[in-house]
XYZ file of C-alpha atoms in Angstrom:
587
model
C -0.005 0.104 -0.166
C 3.008 2.358 1.036
C 4.543 1.535 -2.574
C 1.456 2.036 -4.324
C 0.904 5.586 -2.426
C 4.513 6.508 -3.340
C 4.041 5.743 -6.874
C 0.776 7.987 -6.768
C 2.643 10.817 -5.123
C 5.449 10.728 -7.618
C 3.059 11.083 -10.592
C 1.382 13.833 -8.966
C 4.592 15.708 -8.437
C 5.719 14.983 -12.076
C 2.281 16.295 -13.225
C 2.608 19.405 -11.410
C 6.170 19.738 -12.898
C 4.520 19.337 -16.496
C 1.608 21.841 -15.305
C 4.236 24.623 -14.151
C 5.789 24.530 -17.498
C 2.505 24.423 -19.640
C 2.867 27.976 -20.347
C 6.593 27.843 -21.641
C 6.191 24.644 -23.669
C 3.055 26.283 -25.292
C 4.744 29.381 -26.310
C 5.907 29.690 -29.512
C 9.659 30.539 -30.516
C 9.814 32.311 -33.861
C 12.802 30.769 -35.392
C 11.685 30.985 -39.111
C 9.521 34.208 -39.258
C 9.234 37.707 -38.214
C 7.386 38.635 -34.918
C 7.917 41.591 -32.459
C 10.321 39.365 -30.418
C 12.851 38.903 -33.015
C 12.541 42.043 -35.071
C 14.654 45.066 -34.774
C 17.526 43.135 -33.912
C 19.846 43.282 -36.916
C 21.113 46.254 -38.633
C 19.244 45.227 -42.016
C 15.874 45.218 -39.910
C 16.582 48.310 -38.414
C 17.591 49.906 -41.467
C 14.457 48.606 -43.023
C 12.156 50.203 -40.088
C 14.197 53.319 -40.873
C 13.242 52.987 -44.545
C 9.628 52.826 -43.546
C 9.873 56.289 -41.900
C 11.567 57.737 -44.999
C 8.800 56.401 -46.946
C 6.060 58.050 -44.526
C 7.663 61.452 -44.715
C 8.133 61.206 -48.525
C 4.274 60.258 -48.813
C 3.413 63.010 -46.693
C 4.653 65.701 -48.778
C 4.256 64.069 -52.230
C 0.887 62.252 -52.159
C -1.375 65.383 -52.474
C -4.093 63.725 -54.375
C -6.710 63.978 -51.144
C -8.434 67.021 -50.169
C -6.761 67.244 -46.745
C -3.244 67.427 -48.315
C -4.642 70.253 -50.567
C -5.742 72.585 -47.492
C -2.011 72.193 -46.355
C -0.885 74.235 -49.523
C -3.448 77.118 -48.803
C -3.474 79.952 -46.541
C -1.950 83.163 -47.994
C -0.276 81.690 -51.094
C -3.319 79.864 -52.545
C -6.892 78.893 -52.393
C -9.212 76.040 -54.080
C -9.908 76.501 -57.673
C -12.640 73.738 -57.111
C -15.423 74.320 -54.761
C -15.147 77.704 -54.900
C -16.143 79.851 -53.199
C -17.000 78.341 -49.997
C -17.221 74.753 -50.315
C -14.564 71.992 -48.834
C -11.174 73.615 -48.148
C -12.499 77.101 -49.089
C -14.496 77.144 -46.022
C -12.141 76.530 -42.857
C -15.156 77.085 -40.764
C -16.585 73.910 -41.859
C -13.530 72.132 -43.093
C -11.235 72.275 -39.872
C -13.547 70.699 -37.244
C -12.758 68.057 -34.702
C -15.005 65.148 -36.404
C -13.817 65.934 -39.905
C -10.736 63.896 -41.416
C -8.797 67.156 -41.610
C -8.176 66.888 -38.072
C -6.379 63.481 -38.291
C -4.502 63.697 -41.322
C -1.170 64.721 -39.444
C -1.843 63.386 -36.197
C -2.359 59.687 -37.149
C 0.691 59.597 -39.375
C 2.709 61.347 -36.699
C 2.021 59.118 -33.845
C 2.584 56.067 -36.161
C 6.096 57.483 -36.977
C 6.558 58.182 -33.472
C 5.751 54.993 -32.171
C 8.074 53.358 -34.960
C 10.963 55.575 -34.026
C 10.597 54.821 -30.328
C 10.715 51.113 -31.038
C 13.587 51.291 -33.090
C 15.372 53.347 -30.447
C 14.376 51.320 -27.660
C 15.464 47.924 -29.086
C 18.677 49.381 -30.353
C 20.906 48.660 -27.170
C 20.177 45.189 -27.280
C 20.365 44.728 -31.097
C 23.563 43.173 -32.769
C 24.611 46.524 -34.281
C 28.109 47.954 -33.840
C 28.689 51.033 -32.266
C 28.905 52.946 -35.616
C 25.623 51.545 -36.914
C 23.767 52.119 -33.550
C 25.213 55.865 -33.612
C 23.780 56.323 -37.158
C 20.611 54.676 -36.692
C 19.942 56.185 -33.282
C 20.517 59.833 -34.781
C 18.307 58.973 -37.643
C 15.284 57.773 -35.596
C 15.745 60.619 -33.160
C 15.553 62.987 -36.273
C 12.210 61.345 -37.463
C 10.683 61.610 -33.917
C 11.726 65.154 -33.425
C 10.312 66.033 -37.129
C 6.922 64.826 -35.947
C 6.877 66.230 -32.438
C 7.685 69.586 -33.745
C 4.959 69.117 -36.467
C 2.470 68.042 -33.857
C 3.318 70.849 -31.419
C 2.911 73.577 -34.470
C -0.606 72.326 -35.406
C -2.070 70.966 -32.251
C -0.346 72.839 -29.280
C -0.482 70.577 -26.202
C -0.237 66.880 -27.564
C 0.717 63.483 -25.599
C 4.784 62.991 -25.475
C 5.855 59.249 -24.904
C 9.356 58.079 -25.660
C 8.922 54.316 -24.757
C 7.573 51.625 -27.188
C 4.013 51.044 -26.269
C 2.737 47.301 -26.445
C -0.602 47.104 -25.378
C -3.553 49.426 -25.304
C -3.596 52.805 -23.393
C -6.313 54.913 -22.670
C -4.740 57.484 -19.953
C -2.635 59.711 -22.192
C -1.905 62.915 -20.893
C -1.537 65.935 -23.182
C 1.747 67.754 -22.731
C 2.152 71.629 -22.880
C 3.350 72.912 -26.328
C 6.917 74.260 -24.942
C 7.345 70.786 -23.440
C 6.587 69.276 -26.613
C 9.131 71.371 -28.471
C 11.541 70.717 -25.755
C 11.192 67.056 -26.592
C 12.141 67.804 -30.294
C 15.049 69.938 -29.180
C 16.629 67.386 -26.811
C 16.051 64.669 -29.737
C 17.742 66.894 -32.210
C 20.462 68.074 -30.045
C 21.490 64.578 -29.272
C 20.953 63.595 -33.036
C 23.483 66.261 -33.936
C 26.167 64.559 -32.000
C 25.462 61.139 -33.689
C 24.777 62.025 -37.217
C 27.525 62.520 -39.898
C 28.229 65.591 -41.941
C 26.412 66.035 -45.207
C 29.375 65.278 -47.364
C 29.707 61.971 -45.729
C 26.242 60.415 -46.536
C 24.331 59.321 -49.470
C 22.072 61.670 -51.169
C 18.719 61.727 -49.607
C 20.082 60.485 -46.046
C 19.548 62.233 -42.708
C 22.583 64.341 -41.933
C 23.949 66.546 -39.129
C 22.974 69.751 -41.485
C 19.407 68.500 -41.914
C 18.975 68.036 -38.042
C 20.698 71.545 -37.203
C 18.091 73.272 -39.897
C 15.213 71.626 -38.054
C 16.818 72.378 -34.656
C 17.148 76.086 -35.567
C 13.517 75.969 -36.223
C 12.751 74.313 -32.844
C 14.769 76.975 -30.940
C 12.798 79.730 -32.388
C 9.470 78.222 -31.424
C 11.238 78.024 -27.749
C 12.197 81.626 -28.193
C 15.968 80.916 -27.964
C 16.895 83.023 -30.533
C 20.701 82.933 -29.802
C 20.804 79.169 -29.995
C 18.519 79.390 -33.363
C 21.026 81.717 -34.828
C 24.329 79.649 -33.573
C 22.564 76.535 -35.212
C 21.669 77.894 -38.249
C 24.987 79.643 -38.759
C 26.547 76.071 -38.390
C 24.991 75.121 -41.389
C 25.232 78.206 -43.251
C 29.029 78.520 -42.453
C 29.645 74.678 -43.087
C 32.235 74.315 -46.003
C 30.101 72.092 -47.922
C 27.318 74.302 -47.963
C 26.694 77.397 -50.215
C 23.723 79.303 -52.102
C 23.985 78.462 -55.792
C 24.669 81.880 -57.464
C 26.094 80.539 -60.610
C 24.692 78.402 -63.520
C 25.109 74.670 -62.631
C 23.806 71.270 -63.473
C 22.144 69.473 -66.380
C 20.912 72.317 -68.163
C 23.411 74.883 -67.534
C 24.021 75.826 -71.080
C 20.341 76.573 -71.862
C 18.520 79.696 -71.305
C 17.724 80.106 -67.535
C 19.341 81.419 -64.326
C 20.791 79.692 -61.056
C 17.320 79.688 -59.412
C 15.902 77.767 -62.254
C 18.819 75.305 -62.220
C 17.829 74.409 -58.586
C 14.809 72.660 -59.818
C 15.789 71.029 -62.961
C 15.931 67.187 -63.566
C 18.888 65.518 -61.612
C 19.951 68.703 -60.088
C 18.744 68.426 -56.700
C 21.304 65.848 -55.357
C 24.823 67.269 -54.661
C 26.737 64.219 -55.765
C 25.479 64.162 -59.095
C 25.125 67.893 -59.888
C 27.525 69.746 -57.497
C 24.343 71.451 -55.732
C 25.754 72.690 -52.664
C 22.524 74.147 -51.344
C 20.603 70.906 -51.055
C 20.533 69.815 -47.165
C 17.852 67.117 -47.287
C 16.488 65.732 -50.574
C 13.431 63.427 -50.955
C 14.475 60.696 -53.349
C 12.319 59.481 -56.474
C 13.103 56.309 -58.027
C 11.026 55.981 -61.436
C 8.889 52.842 -61.589
C 10.366 51.321 -58.033
C 7.439 49.635 -56.118
C 9.127 50.771 -52.694
C 8.794 54.290 -54.029
C 5.714 54.377 -55.892
C 4.543 57.994 -55.886
C 6.432 61.430 -56.978
C 5.458 64.737 -55.650
C 1.776 65.040 -57.180
C 1.873 68.992 -57.217
C 1.225 68.845 -60.827
C -1.937 67.226 -60.874
C -3.665 69.761 -58.106
C -1.475 72.704 -58.857
C -1.429 72.905 -62.554
C -4.491 74.426 -64.374
C -7.206 72.260 -66.284
C -5.571 73.667 -69.453
C -6.657 71.082 -71.958
C -10.230 72.501 -71.532
C -9.623 75.944 -72.449
C -11.484 77.286 -75.499
C -10.598 80.039 -78.186
C -12.565 81.888 -80.632
C -11.928 82.113 -84.409
C -10.774 85.624 -84.300
C -11.332 85.852 -88.028
C -14.854 84.996 -87.783
C -16.871 87.174 -85.886
C -20.457 86.092 -86.637
C -19.796 82.389 -85.943
C -17.236 82.054 -83.301
C -15.481 78.922 -83.189
C -14.810 77.205 -79.812
C -11.819 74.640 -79.893
C -9.262 73.390 -77.434
C -6.024 75.569 -77.848
C -3.744 73.055 -76.802
C -4.131 69.659 -77.993
C -7.146 67.708 -79.102
C -8.946 66.585 -75.750
C -9.738 63.254 -76.708
C -5.829 62.447 -77.346
C -4.936 63.179 -73.612
C -1.596 64.437 -74.638
C 0.128 67.247 -72.702
C 3.238 69.285 -74.230
C 6.585 69.352 -72.368
C 6.754 72.889 -72.545
C 3.622 73.314 -70.121
C 5.301 70.550 -67.502
C 3.848 67.587 -69.352
C 0.952 66.929 -66.494
C -2.835 66.935 -66.469
C -3.509 69.403 -64.143
C -7.190 69.697 -62.608
C -6.679 73.278 -61.129
C -7.446 72.419 -57.554
C -4.454 74.328 -55.738
C -5.005 78.096 -57.369
C -2.262 80.401 -56.489
C -3.738 83.501 -54.830
C -3.167 86.890 -56.578
C -1.089 88.233 -53.669
C 1.481 85.462 -54.695
C 1.023 85.773 -58.347
C 1.233 89.454 -58.680
C 1.572 91.491 -55.489
C 4.652 90.271 -54.040
C 7.045 90.719 -56.873
C 6.747 94.363 -56.756
C 8.334 96.651 -59.146
C 10.923 93.662 -59.947
C 8.294 91.673 -61.710
C 9.906 89.147 -63.915
C 13.282 90.631 -63.405
C 13.318 88.551 -60.117
C 14.673 84.785 -61.190
C 12.060 83.445 -58.890
C 9.167 84.909 -61.031
C 10.959 84.743 -64.623
C 8.957 83.375 -67.390
C 11.131 79.989 -67.136
C 9.919 79.270 -63.581
C 6.242 80.823 -63.624
C 4.889 80.455 -67.094
C 2.071 82.963 -67.755
C 1.285 82.449 -71.415
C 1.624 79.416 -73.787
C 1.483 78.898 -77.448
C -1.557 77.198 -79.104
C -0.360 73.913 -80.154
C -3.643 72.247 -81.612
C -3.414 72.492 -85.264
C -7.464 72.192 -85.575
C -7.627 75.395 -83.327
C -8.028 79.029 -84.278
C -4.840 80.858 -83.803
C -2.487 77.619 -84.076
C 0.922 78.688 -83.118
C 0.034 82.015 -81.699
C 0.508 82.907 -77.888
C -2.844 82.621 -75.924
C -2.617 86.021 -74.069
C -0.161 87.911 -75.950
C -1.981 87.581 -79.214
C -5.289 88.355 -77.789
C -7.163 85.233 -77.276
C -7.798 85.444 -73.685
C -8.788 89.091 -73.984
C -11.448 88.069 -76.839
C -12.844 85.373 -74.577
C -13.223 88.168 -71.814
C -14.865 90.451 -74.186
C -17.493 88.095 -75.586
C -18.203 85.777 -72.653
C -17.008 87.356 -69.267
C -18.838 84.622 -67.384
C -16.830 81.783 -69.298
C -13.646 83.906 -69.094
C -13.803 83.920 -65.099
C -14.805 80.541 -64.894
C -11.587 79.433 -67.130
C -9.500 81.854 -65.018
C -10.348 80.242 -61.687
C -9.416 76.561 -62.835
C -8.722 76.375 -66.393
C -5.920 78.741 -66.978
C -3.559 80.564 -64.377
C 0.354 80.735 -64.365
C 2.076 77.416 -64.253
C 4.492 77.036 -61.333
C 7.102 75.173 -63.390
C 9.846 74.562 -60.627
C 8.006 71.282 -60.563
C 7.268 70.786 -64.157
C 8.628 68.208 -66.501
C 10.485 70.174 -69.276
C 13.689 68.101 -69.646
C 14.004 66.110 -72.798
C 16.072 63.398 -70.214
C 13.235 62.465 -68.458
C 12.158 58.749 -68.386
C 10.997 57.919 -72.094
C 8.039 55.887 -71.032
C 6.002 58.532 -69.825
C 6.045 60.037 -73.567
C 3.807 59.379 -76.153
C 5.390 57.498 -79.245
C 4.644 56.476 -82.639
C 3.968 52.874 -83.931
C 7.801 52.874 -84.937
C 8.841 53.861 -81.541
C 9.667 57.368 -82.211
C 8.594 60.206 -80.190
C 5.440 61.858 -80.884
C 5.234 65.299 -81.424
C 2.392 68.090 -81.028
C 1.999 70.838 -83.860
C 5.060 72.882 -82.492
C 7.310 69.827 -82.448
C 7.333 69.285 -78.806
C 7.532 65.854 -77.112
C 4.388 65.028 -75.194
C 3.201 62.997 -72.246
C 0.494 60.591 -72.588
C -2.441 60.283 -69.805
C -3.259 57.081 -68.976
C -4.814 57.184 -65.534
C -4.706 59.384 -62.254
C -2.599 57.086 -60.335
C 0.220 56.667 -63.305
C 3.255 58.991 -62.756
C 3.182 59.861 -66.387
C -0.121 61.903 -65.341
C 0.926 63.479 -62.102
C 4.357 63.032 -60.770
C 7.078 65.474 -61.241
C 9.380 62.521 -61.802
C 12.087 64.237 -60.021
C 13.740 64.140 -56.499
C 12.386 67.273 -54.524
C 13.898 69.405 -51.576
C 12.528 68.910 -48.074
C 15.148 71.270 -46.973
C 17.625 73.635 -48.801
C 19.803 76.473 -47.740
C 17.859 79.349 -48.609
C 15.309 78.087 -46.143
C 18.253 78.289 -43.520
C 18.879 81.775 -44.460
C 15.308 82.523 -43.720
C 15.210 80.761 -40.549
C 18.196 82.800 -39.145
C 16.747 86.097 -40.561
C 13.535 85.218 -38.327
C 15.742 84.846 -35.358
C 17.582 88.065 -35.988
C 14.146 89.931 -36.512
C 12.596 88.372 -33.194
C 15.882 89.486 -31.301
C 15.776 92.956 -32.749
C 19.015 92.488 -34.951
C 17.138 94.041 -38.093
C 20.471 94.830 -40.233
C 21.529 91.297 -39.819
C 18.294 89.976 -40.877
C 18.422 92.240 -43.797
C 21.815 90.734 -44.869
C 20.456 87.233 -44.759
C 17.238 88.121 -46.821
C 19.778 90.256 -49.372
C 21.837 87.205 -49.818
C 18.710 85.608 -51.470
C 17.443 88.759 -53.276
C 20.757 89.024 -54.778
C 20.997 85.689 -56.107
C 17.592 86.283 -57.383
C 18.598 89.501 -59.290
C 16.120 91.330 -57.099
C 16.123 94.783 -55.668
C 17.825 94.549 -52.258
C 15.422 95.160 -49.211
C 15.925 98.257 -47.413
C 16.234 98.353 -43.632
C 12.910 100.225 -43.136
C 11.463 97.192 -44.744
C 12.439 94.634 -42.308
C 9.973 93.105 -40.277
C 7.943 89.621 -39.810
C 5.603 90.419 -42.764
C 8.389 91.342 -45.268
C 10.288 88.176 -44.026
C 6.835 85.939 -44.965
C 6.755 87.432 -48.172
C 10.264 86.483 -48.713
C 9.509 82.933 -47.497
C 6.713 82.825 -50.198
C 9.155 84.420 -52.967
C 11.901 81.777 -52.002
C 10.134 78.570 -51.281
C 6.792 78.712 -52.692
C 5.229 75.295 -52.738
C 8.220 73.279 -51.715
C 6.615 72.575 -48.531
C 3.112 73.063 -46.758
C 2.708 76.699 -46.198
C 0.185 76.372 -43.716
C 2.869 74.889 -41.307
C 4.820 78.004 -41.681
C 1.767 80.426 -41.015
C 0.668 78.296 -38.024
C 4.209 78.116 -36.561
C 4.396 81.768 -36.574
C 0.930 82.413 -35.377
C -0.015 84.128 -38.552
C -2.475 81.703 -40.321
C -5.725 83.733 -39.421
C -4.231 87.169 -40.157
C -2.398 86.439 -43.534
C -5.253 83.935 -44.626
C -7.902 86.740 -44.060
C -5.800 89.390 -45.852
C -4.667 87.575 -48.917
C -6.811 84.725 -49.647
C -10.329 85.602 -51.311
C -11.819 83.151 -48.924
C -10.352 84.554 -45.897
C -13.851 85.582 -44.545
C -14.517 81.745 -43.684
C -11.366 81.795 -41.207
C -12.015 82.402 -37.401
C -9.713 83.458 -34.731
C -9.194 80.130 -33.338
C -7.951 78.460 -36.605
C -4.006 79.196 -35.289
C -4.322 75.575 -33.921
C -5.939 72.592 -35.443
C -8.510 70.743 -33.259
C -7.516 67.409 -31.616
C -9.450 64.708 -33.425
C -12.783 63.820 -31.583
C -11.887 60.204 -31.932
C -8.790 60.578 -30.097
C -10.740 62.354 -27.150
C -13.319 59.675 -27.074
C -10.658 56.828 -27.032
C -8.684 58.403 -24.123
C -11.285 57.562 -21.727
C -9.368 57.289 -18.682
C -8.112 60.844 -18.873
C -10.444 63.508 -19.896
C -9.220 65.873 -22.483
C -10.701 69.290 -23.379
C -10.146 70.247 -27.123
C -8.291 73.377 -28.133
C -10.443 76.646 -27.829
C -13.150 77.619 -30.288
C -13.715 73.852 -31.194
């Protein structure tokens, strides 16, 4: 009996051991597939995660096919050519509300990227990366985290800040004061500057020390530390590998143009391929690369819908003929001289930008030259009245205005306004698979002998993309940041010198000391960097969105006093059920 009892007890003890280890032996160990436990552990995995952050940044600025992205380009520089006068993004009062998608556009992407950056930083220490790789990877991840916290602070004010990887549901976030959000961005960037390499030591398009310093100078301004902003911007400006491009350079230097025009030509953005020492951080485009499927889509949203313009037969006053002046509409071909894009006239530049800010310099300012802002075009449709003539200079636009003012006004709203050619596709070296061809493989030409792009669908790069790398930061912007810090610290002569460095390069009349103030600076920002980034961010950061939109946008009457901040998305307030949030004032 005793022996039998011992056997039973031994069996129960063994069963207890098995029971204690049940959770362990039921747990899967991922040897042959990726899971949270074994990801972010090798250099290739960590770099792949960084590539995701690069792609998120590129997509954020380039994929502007949605209405919310269009809104980010408005303010004092533009308004909506569609939904005019009071629809959609032309009515900030109804567009910018907590329950609308506009409130979430940046919020969701920013926190998605912050979570990814936190994961990289938190797991880096226990990874297999060596010391050099760890420094570079941490520096890039810190830059991205700082970039998005800076954006969140600019747009929303007080927002949650967290620097640890979140691995489970959390409903008790606390909104951090705006100044402390900027401080987190400052700390991240100050450390990133110590880890990143100089611009001449990294591949084109990679985060570098000068890019981190450029962004850090902006953050210092937001923190009202103007001395640090000046010091940091000066470190970029005075770096031996940085210079404003004041002479002709690059792939089209032997053609008619100027140094500012050269900055935006095909293959001229990256310093290693063109010698461009003004570029700081360039977003990269690789044609037909599935990992980088989009280019900058400003051509679709920002170019006029010119294929639908009509002209009268000037010789036949009794029976006016109305035909398409560019190309037959049914063929869907778009001439290279007009950027080659199928514009739809959504982002209409404001009259203040197109005409007022250039003053007496007019087109003598290289940034407003006929090469970079095209204000007229030749009628290339051989079936059109006036074939081979200029639409404006030869009187076709005026004739339409005289005979049918209502139609003329409609055309001027969406179908014809100046072309912003810094993003246009005017280079014959562009990929030939986006150009129309004849059956024998030769390039198809329009009536003026120009190559033409063919439109296949709105998602194809032949229709919308600039097909080029594009700047995120360049040195002209750093000069403007330093000038802003000089103005805010009452060093107006030094601010004037920085502004005039840009104006001298642009062949513009030098600014006078009596002109220097923040409004003049914001006009100069517009002249120098128009549509290179989201204008609304500069206006919000400087607290000027309401004032300048009311003053310079024809739909400015739809802007309310509280619109210098975006609303916190209502869905985020609902989700954060364990800590009550009040929305920003006015929402």
